[in-house]
Amino acid sequence: MTTELRGTILSVDLDDLACYHAIHGLPPPTPEQADVVLGRCLPRLLRLFGETGARATFFVVGRDLERDMNGHGHGAALLTLAAQSGHELANHSYSHAYDLVDWPSGQVYRDLRRCDDLLRKLGAEPRGFRAPGYCHDELLLQQVGALGYRYDSSLLPSLPYYAAKLAAMAWIRVRGRRSQSRARGLRSFVGPAHPYYRADVGMWEVPISVSPLLRLPMVGTFVLRGGPLYREALRLPALHLELHALDLADPDNDPIDPALRKRQPELRTPLEQRLARLRELIKRRGGATSIAAAFGS
């Protein structure tokens, strides 16, 4: 069973800088750097969505939320307000472990449940999940289904993205570092580009959009740079745009490691240009909504 969606869905992964340091084989970020996503990027996202009237799904990492709740709590307060104003809070796992798909089922469930419990403390009712690094399989999604969730959104059906990921991991090894990304997981990058029901796990799969023909990923890292992919995002009849909070990081003012600035392509485009393009995209597409709202739940 499949369904055709029209309009625009926005989803945002709130991966903190530790995730990017792990991908690039860099030392862990400092405590100041660890607060960039919830303390600086999240407010920018919420301001822009408020200006445009857009609603989004925020995929929250439980580890980062818990750290914030045990500290100043500013990020948790913002997420609570976001949920109250119509945004969706969804589960991005507690640990954001890139090998989560390889864990024993009971351990996976406990990790996901730990994030679920934290989101419910904010007043949210989580309905969906996205796997760290997109890597997922039937066994992992069975544990997601055990939480009573309605959908998964881990599928990024883009072989070019998978090939680029493997090339980047090989380059990191050549440079004498080790990425925590997984080389396995091809099935997470092939499949339908439209939502469909997975009877094997009792949930809908809501893929991230890709461009026609070449299947380039419609993610903020590439779309907000402008050019052909941005123009494609403007004219697609249905668009599920995946953003990361880092898409609205400010390399000139946020405490970001210079080594990370060199390696993340979105940080090479001035923040004001990224903000302007995202604002224009939402307005020209007539607004945006969350995954749950698009499915009427």
CSV table of C-alpha atoms in Angstrom, one decimal:
chain,number,residue,atom,x,y,z
A,1,MET,CA,0.0,0.0,0.0
A,2,THR,CA,1.3,3.4,-1.0
A,3,THR,CA,0.2,7.0,-0.7
A,4,GLU,CA,0.9,10.1,-2.7
A,5,LEU,CA,1.7,13.2,-0.7
A,6,ARG,CA,1.4,16.8,-2.0
A,7,GLY,CA,3.0,19.9,-0.7
A,8,THR,CA,6.0,20.1,1.6
A,9,ILE,CA,7.1,18.1,4.7
A,10,LEU,CA,10.0,19.5,6.8
A,11,SER,CA,12.0,17.3,9.1
A,12,VAL,CA,15.0,18.3,11.1
A,13,ASP,CA,17.7,16.0,12.7
A,14,LEU,CA,19.0,17.6,15.9
A,15,ASP,CA,22.4,15.8,15.7
A,16,ASP,CA,24.9,17.7,17.9
A,17,LEU,CA,28.5,18.3,17.0
A,18,ALA,CA,29.6,15.1,18.6
A,19,CYS,CA,27.9,13.2,15.8
A,20,TYR,CA,29.9,15.1,13.1
A,21,HIS,CA,33.2,14.7,15.0
A,22,ALA,CA,32.5,11.0,15.1
A,23,ILE,CA,31.8,10.9,11.3
A,24,HIS,CA,35.0,12.7,10.5
A,25,GLY,CA,37.2,10.9,13.1
A,26,LEU,CA,37.8,14.1,15.0
A,27,PRO,CA,38.4,14.4,18.8
A,28,PRO,CA,35.2,14.9,20.9
A,29,PRO,CA,33.9,18.5,20.9
A,30,THR,CA,34.4,20.7,24.0
A,31,PRO,CA,31.4,21.3,26.4
A,32,GLU,CA,30.9,24.8,24.7
A,33,GLN,CA,30.7,23.2,21.3
A,34,ALA,CA,28.3,20.5,22.5
A,35,ASP,CA,25.7,23.3,23.1
A,36,VAL,CA,25.7,24.7,19.5
A,37,VAL,CA,22.7,22.7,18.2
A,38,LEU,CA,20.2,23.1,21.0
A,39,GLY,CA,21.5,26.5,22.2
A,40,ARG,CA,22.1,28.3,18.9
A,41,CYS,CA,20.8,26.4,15.8
A,42,LEU,CA,17.4,25.4,17.2
A,43,PRO,CA,16.4,29.0,18.1
A,44,ARG,CA,17.3,30.0,14.5
A,45,LEU,CA,15.2,27.2,13.1
A,46,LEU,CA,12.2,28.1,15.3
A,47,ARG,CA,12.4,31.8,14.4
A,48,LEU,CA,12.5,31.1,10.7
A,49,PHE,CA,9.6,28.6,10.9
A,50,GLY,CA,7.7,31.2,13.0
A,51,GLU,CA,8.2,33.8,10.3
A,52,THR,CA,7.0,31.6,7.5
A,53,GLY,CA,4.3,29.7,9.4
A,54,ALA,CA,6.0,26.4,8.7
A,55,ARG,CA,5.7,23.4,11.0
A,56,ALA,CA,8.3,20.6,11.1
A,57,THR,CA,9.2,17.3,12.7
A,58,PHE,CA,12.2,17.5,15.0
A,59,PHE,CA,14.1,14.2,15.4
A,60,VAL,CA,15.6,14.5,18.9
A,61,VAL,CA,18.7,12.7,20.2
A,62,GLY,CA,17.9,11.6,23.7
A,63,ARG,CA,21.5,11.9,25.0
A,64,ASP,CA,21.7,15.5,24.0
A,65,LEU,CA,18.2,16.4,25.4
A,66,GLU,CA,19.1,14.7,28.7
A,67,ARG,CA,22.4,16.6,29.0
A,68,ASP,CA,20.5,19.9,28.4
A,69,MET,CA,17.8,19.0,30.9
A,70,ASN,CA,20.5,18.3,33.5
A,71,GLY,CA,22.1,21.6,32.7
A,72,HIS,CA,20.5,25.0,31.9
A,73,GLY,CA,17.5,23.4,30.2
A,74,HIS,CA,17.2,26.1,27.5
A,75,GLY,CA,17.0,23.5,24.7
A,76,ALA,CA,14.4,21.4,26.5
A,77,ALA,CA,12.3,24.6,27.1
A,78,LEU,CA,12.5,25.5,23.4
A,79,LEU,CA,11.4,22.0,22.4
A,80,THR,CA,8.5,22.1,24.8
A,81,LEU,CA,7.3,25.4,23.3
A,82,ALA,CA,7.8,23.9,19.8
A,83,ALA,CA,5.6,21.0,20.6
A,84,GLN,CA,3.0,23.3,22.1
A,85,SER,CA,3.0,25.5,18.9
A,86,GLY,CA,2.4,22.6,16.5
A,87,HIS,CA,5.8,21.2,15.7
A,88,GLU,CA,6.3,17.4,16.1
A,89,LEU,CA,9.0,15.9,18.4
A,90,ALA,CA,10.1,12.4,17.2
A,91,ASN,CA,12.7,9.8,18.2
A,92,HIS,CA,16.2,9.8,16.8
A,93,SER,CA,17.4,7.3,19.4
A,94,TYR,CA,19.0,8.0,22.7
A,95,SER,CA,22.7,7.3,21.9
A,96,HIS,CA,22.7,8.1,18.2
A,97,ALA,CA,25.0,5.1,17.8
A,98,TYR,CA,25.8,4.5,14.1
A,99,ASP,CA,25.9,0.8,14.7
A,100,LEU,CA,22.5,0.8,16.5
A,101,VAL,CA,21.2,-1.5,13.7
A,102,ASP,CA,23.7,-4.2,14.9
A,103,TRP,CA,22.7,-4.2,18.5
A,104,PRO,CA,20.7,-7.0,20.2
A,105,SER,CA,16.9,-6.3,20.0
A,106,GLY,CA,16.5,-5.8,23.7
A,107,GLN,CA,19.3,-3.2,23.8
A,108,VAL,CA,17.8,-1.4,20.8
A,109,TYR,CA,14.4,-1.2,22.5
A,110,ARG,CA,15.9,0.1,25.8
A,111,ASP,CA,17.8,2.8,23.8
A,112,LEU,CA,14.7,3.9,21.9
A,113,ARG,CA,12.5,3.8,25.0
A,114,ARG,CA,14.9,6.0,26.9
A,115,CYS,CA,14.6,8.7,24.2
A,116,ASP,CA,10.8,8.2,24.1
A,117,ASP,CA,10.6,8.7,27.9
A,118,LEU,CA,12.5,12.0,27.7
A,119,LEU,CA,10.3,13.3,24.9
A,120,ARG,CA,7.2,12.5,26.9
A,121,LYS,CA,8.6,14.5,29.9
A,122,LEU,CA,8.4,17.5,27.6
A,123,GLY,CA,4.7,16.7,26.9
A,124,ALA,CA,5.3,15.2,23.5
A,125,GLU,CA,3.6,12.1,22.1
A,126,PRO,CA,6.2,10.6,19.8
A,127,ARG,CA,4.8,8.9,16.7
A,128,GLY,CA,7.9,8.4,14.5
A,129,PHE,CA,11.5,7.4,14.3
A,130,ARG,CA,14.6,8.1,12.2
A,131,ALA,CA,17.7,5.9,12.5
A,132,PRO,CA,21.2,7.3,13.1
A,133,GLY,CA,23.0,7.6,9.7
A,134,TYR,CA,19.7,6.3,8.1
A,135,CYS,CA,20.9,2.6,8.7
A,136,HIS,CA,17.9,0.5,9.5
A,137,ASP,CA,16.5,-3.0,8.9
A,138,GLU,CA,13.4,-5.0,9.8
A,139,LEU,CA,14.7,-6.1,13.2
A,140,LEU,CA,15.4,-2.5,14.3
A,141,LEU,CA,12.1,-1.3,13.0
A,142,GLN,CA,10.3,-4.1,14.9
A,143,GLN,CA,11.6,-2.4,18.1
A,144,VAL,CA,10.3,0.9,16.9
A,145,GLY,CA,6.9,-0.7,16.2
A,146,ALA,CA,6.9,-2.1,19.8
A,147,LEU,CA,6.8,1.5,21.0
A,148,GLY,CA,3.5,2.0,19.1
A,149,TYR,CA,4.9,4.4,16.6
A,150,ARG,CA,3.0,5.0,13.4
A,151,TYR,CA,5.9,5.7,11.0
A,152,ASP,CA,9.6,5.4,10.3
A,153,SER,CA,11.5,8.0,8.2
A,154,SER,CA,14.9,6.4,7.9
A,155,LEU,CA,14.9,5.7,4.1
A,156,LEU,CA,17.1,7.9,1.9
A,157,PRO,CA,16.7,6.2,-1.5
A,158,SER,CA,19.8,7.7,-3.0
A,159,LEU,CA,22.6,5.5,-4.3
A,160,PRO,CA,24.7,8.6,-5.1
A,161,TYR,CA,24.6,9.5,-1.5
A,162,TYR,CA,25.7,6.0,-0.4
A,163,ALA,CA,28.5,6.1,-2.9
A,164,ALA,CA,29.7,9.5,-1.7
A,165,LYS,CA,29.5,8.2,1.9
A,166,LEU,CA,31.8,5.3,1.1
A,167,ALA,CA,34.2,7.5,-0.7
A,168,ALA,CA,34.4,9.9,2.2
A,169,MET,CA,35.0,7.0,4.7
A,170,ALA,CA,37.8,5.7,2.5
A,171,TRP,CA,39.4,9.2,2.4
A,172,ILE,CA,39.2,9.5,6.1
A,173,ARG,CA,41.0,6.1,6.4
A,174,VAL,CA,43.7,7.3,4.0
A,175,ARG,CA,44.3,10.3,6.2
A,176,GLY,CA,44.9,8.0,9.2
A,177,ARG,CA,41.6,8.6,11.0
A,178,ARG,CA,38.6,6.4,11.7
A,179,SER,CA,35.0,7.3,11.0
A,180,GLN,CA,32.2,5.9,13.1
A,181,SER,CA,29.9,5.8,10.1
A,182,ARG,CA,29.0,2.3,8.8
A,183,ALA,CA,30.0,1.0,5.4
A,184,ARG,CA,27.2,-1.5,5.4
A,185,GLY,CA,23.6,-0.7,5.0
A,186,LEU,CA,23.0,-0.5,1.3
A,187,ARG,CA,19.3,-1.3,1.7
A,188,SER,CA,18.8,1.9,3.6
A,189,PHE,CA,19.6,3.8,0.4
A,190,VAL,CA,17.5,2.0,-2.2
A,191,GLY,CA,13.7,1.7,-2.5
A,192,PRO,CA,10.6,3.7,-3.3
A,193,ALA,CA,10.8,7.5,-3.1
A,194,HIS,CA,7.1,7.8,-1.9
A,195,PRO,CA,5.5,6.8,1.4
A,196,TYR,CA,4.4,3.2,1.7
A,197,TYR,CA,3.1,0.9,4.3
A,198,ARG,CA,5.4,-1.8,5.7
A,199,ALA,CA,3.3,-4.7,6.8
A,200,ASP,CA,6.3,-6.5,8.2
A,201,VAL,CA,6.7,-3.9,10.9
A,202,GLY,CA,3.2,-2.4,11.0
A,203,MET,CA,4.3,1.1,10.1
A,204,TRP,CA,4.5,3.6,7.3
A,205,GLU,CA,7.8,4.3,5.7
A,206,VAL,CA,8.2,8.0,4.9
A,207,PRO,CA,11.3,8.4,2.7
A,208,ILE,CA,13.3,11.6,2.4
A,209,SER,CA,12.8,13.1,-1.1
A,210,VAL,CA,15.3,12.6,-3.9
A,211,SER,CA,15.5,14.3,-7.3
A,212,PRO,CA,14.0,12.5,-10.3
A,213,LEU,CA,16.3,10.4,-12.5
A,214,LEU,CA,19.6,10.9,-10.6
A,215,ARG,CA,18.1,10.4,-7.2
A,216,LEU,CA,20.2,13.1,-5.5
A,217,PRO,CA,19.2,13.6,-1.9
A,218,MET,CA,16.9,16.5,-1.0
A,219,VAL,CA,18.8,17.4,2.2
A,220,GLY,CA,19.7,20.8,3.5
A,221,THR,CA,23.5,20.2,3.1
A,222,PHE,CA,23.1,20.3,-0.7
A,223,VAL,CA,19.7,22.0,-1.3
A,224,LEU,CA,20.6,25.2,0.6
A,225,ARG,CA,23.8,25.7,-1.4
A,226,GLY,CA,21.6,26.8,-4.3
A,227,GLY,CA,22.0,25.7,-7.9
A,228,PRO,CA,20.1,22.9,-9.7
A,229,LEU,CA,19.1,20.9,-6.7
A,230,TYR,CA,17.6,24.0,-5.0
A,231,ARG,CA,15.6,24.8,-8.2
A,232,GLU,CA,14.4,21.1,-8.3
A,233,ALA,CA,13.2,21.5,-4.7
A,234,LEU,CA,11.2,24.5,-5.7
A,235,ARG,CA,9.3,22.7,-8.4
A,236,LEU,CA,8.7,19.1,-7.1
A,237,PRO,CA,5.0,18.4,-6.6
A,238,ALA,CA,5.8,16.8,-3.3
A,239,LEU,CA,8.9,17.4,-1.2
A,240,HIS,CA,10.1,15.9,2.0
A,241,LEU,CA,13.1,18.1,2.8
A,242,GLU,CA,15.4,16.8,5.5
A,243,LEU,CA,17.4,19.4,7.4
A,244,HIS,CA,20.0,19.1,10.0
A,245,ALA,CA,20.3,21.7,12.8
A,246,LEU,CA,23.9,22.3,11.5
A,247,ASP,CA,22.3,23.7,8.3
A,248,LEU,CA,21.7,26.9,10.4
A,249,ALA,CA,25.0,27.0,12.2
A,250,ASP,CA,27.1,30.1,11.9
A,251,PRO,CA,30.8,29.2,11.5
A,252,ASP,CA,31.8,32.8,12.0
A,253,ASN,CA,30.2,33.2,15.4
A,254,ASP,CA,29.4,29.7,16.8
A,255,PRO,CA,32.1,27.8,18.6
A,256,ILE,CA,32.8,25.2,15.8
A,257,ASP,CA,36.1,23.4,15.5
A,258,PRO,CA,38.0,24.7,12.4
A,259,ALA,CA,38.7,21.1,11.3
A,260,LEU,CA,34.9,20.5,11.2
A,261,ARG,CA,34.4,23.8,9.3
A,262,LYS,CA,36.7,22.5,6.6
A,263,ARG,CA,34.8,19.2,6.3
A,264,GLN,CA,31.1,20.1,6.4
A,265,PRO,CA,30.0,21.6,3.0
A,266,GLU,CA,27.1,23.5,4.5
A,267,LEU,CA,29.4,25.6,6.6
A,268,ARG,CA,31.1,27.0,3.5
A,269,THR,CA,28.0,28.8,2.5
A,270,PRO,CA,27.3,32.0,4.5
A,271,LEU,CA,24.5,31.6,7.1
A,272,GLU,CA,22.6,34.5,5.7
A,273,GLN,CA,22.4,32.8,2.3
A,274,ARG,CA,21.2,29.5,3.8
A,275,LEU,CA,18.6,31.4,5.8
A,276,ALA,CA,17.4,33.3,2.8
A,277,ARG,CA,17.1,30.2,0.6
A,278,LEU,CA,15.2,28.2,3.2
A,279,ARG,CA,12.9,31.1,3.8
A,280,GLU,CA,12.3,31.5,0.1
A,281,LEU,CA,11.8,27.8,-0.4
A,282,ILE,CA,9.1,27.5,2.3
A,283,LYS,CA,7.3,30.6,1.0
A,284,ARG,CA,7.3,29.7,-2.6
A,285,ARG,CA,6.1,26.2,-1.8
A,286,GLY,CA,3.2,27.6,0.2
A,287,GLY,CA,4.4,26.6,3.6
A,288,ALA,CA,5.4,23.3,5.2
A,289,THR,CA,4.1,20.7,7.7
A,290,SER,CA,5.4,17.9,9.9
A,291,ILE,CA,5.3,14.3,9.0
A,292,ALA,CA,2.6,13.5,11.5
A,293,ALA,CA,0.4,16.3,10.3
A,294,ALA,CA,0.8,15.2,6.7
A,295,PHE,CA,-0.5,11.8,7.7
A,296,GLY,CA,-3.4,13.3,9.7
A,297,SER,CA,-2.2,11.9,13.1
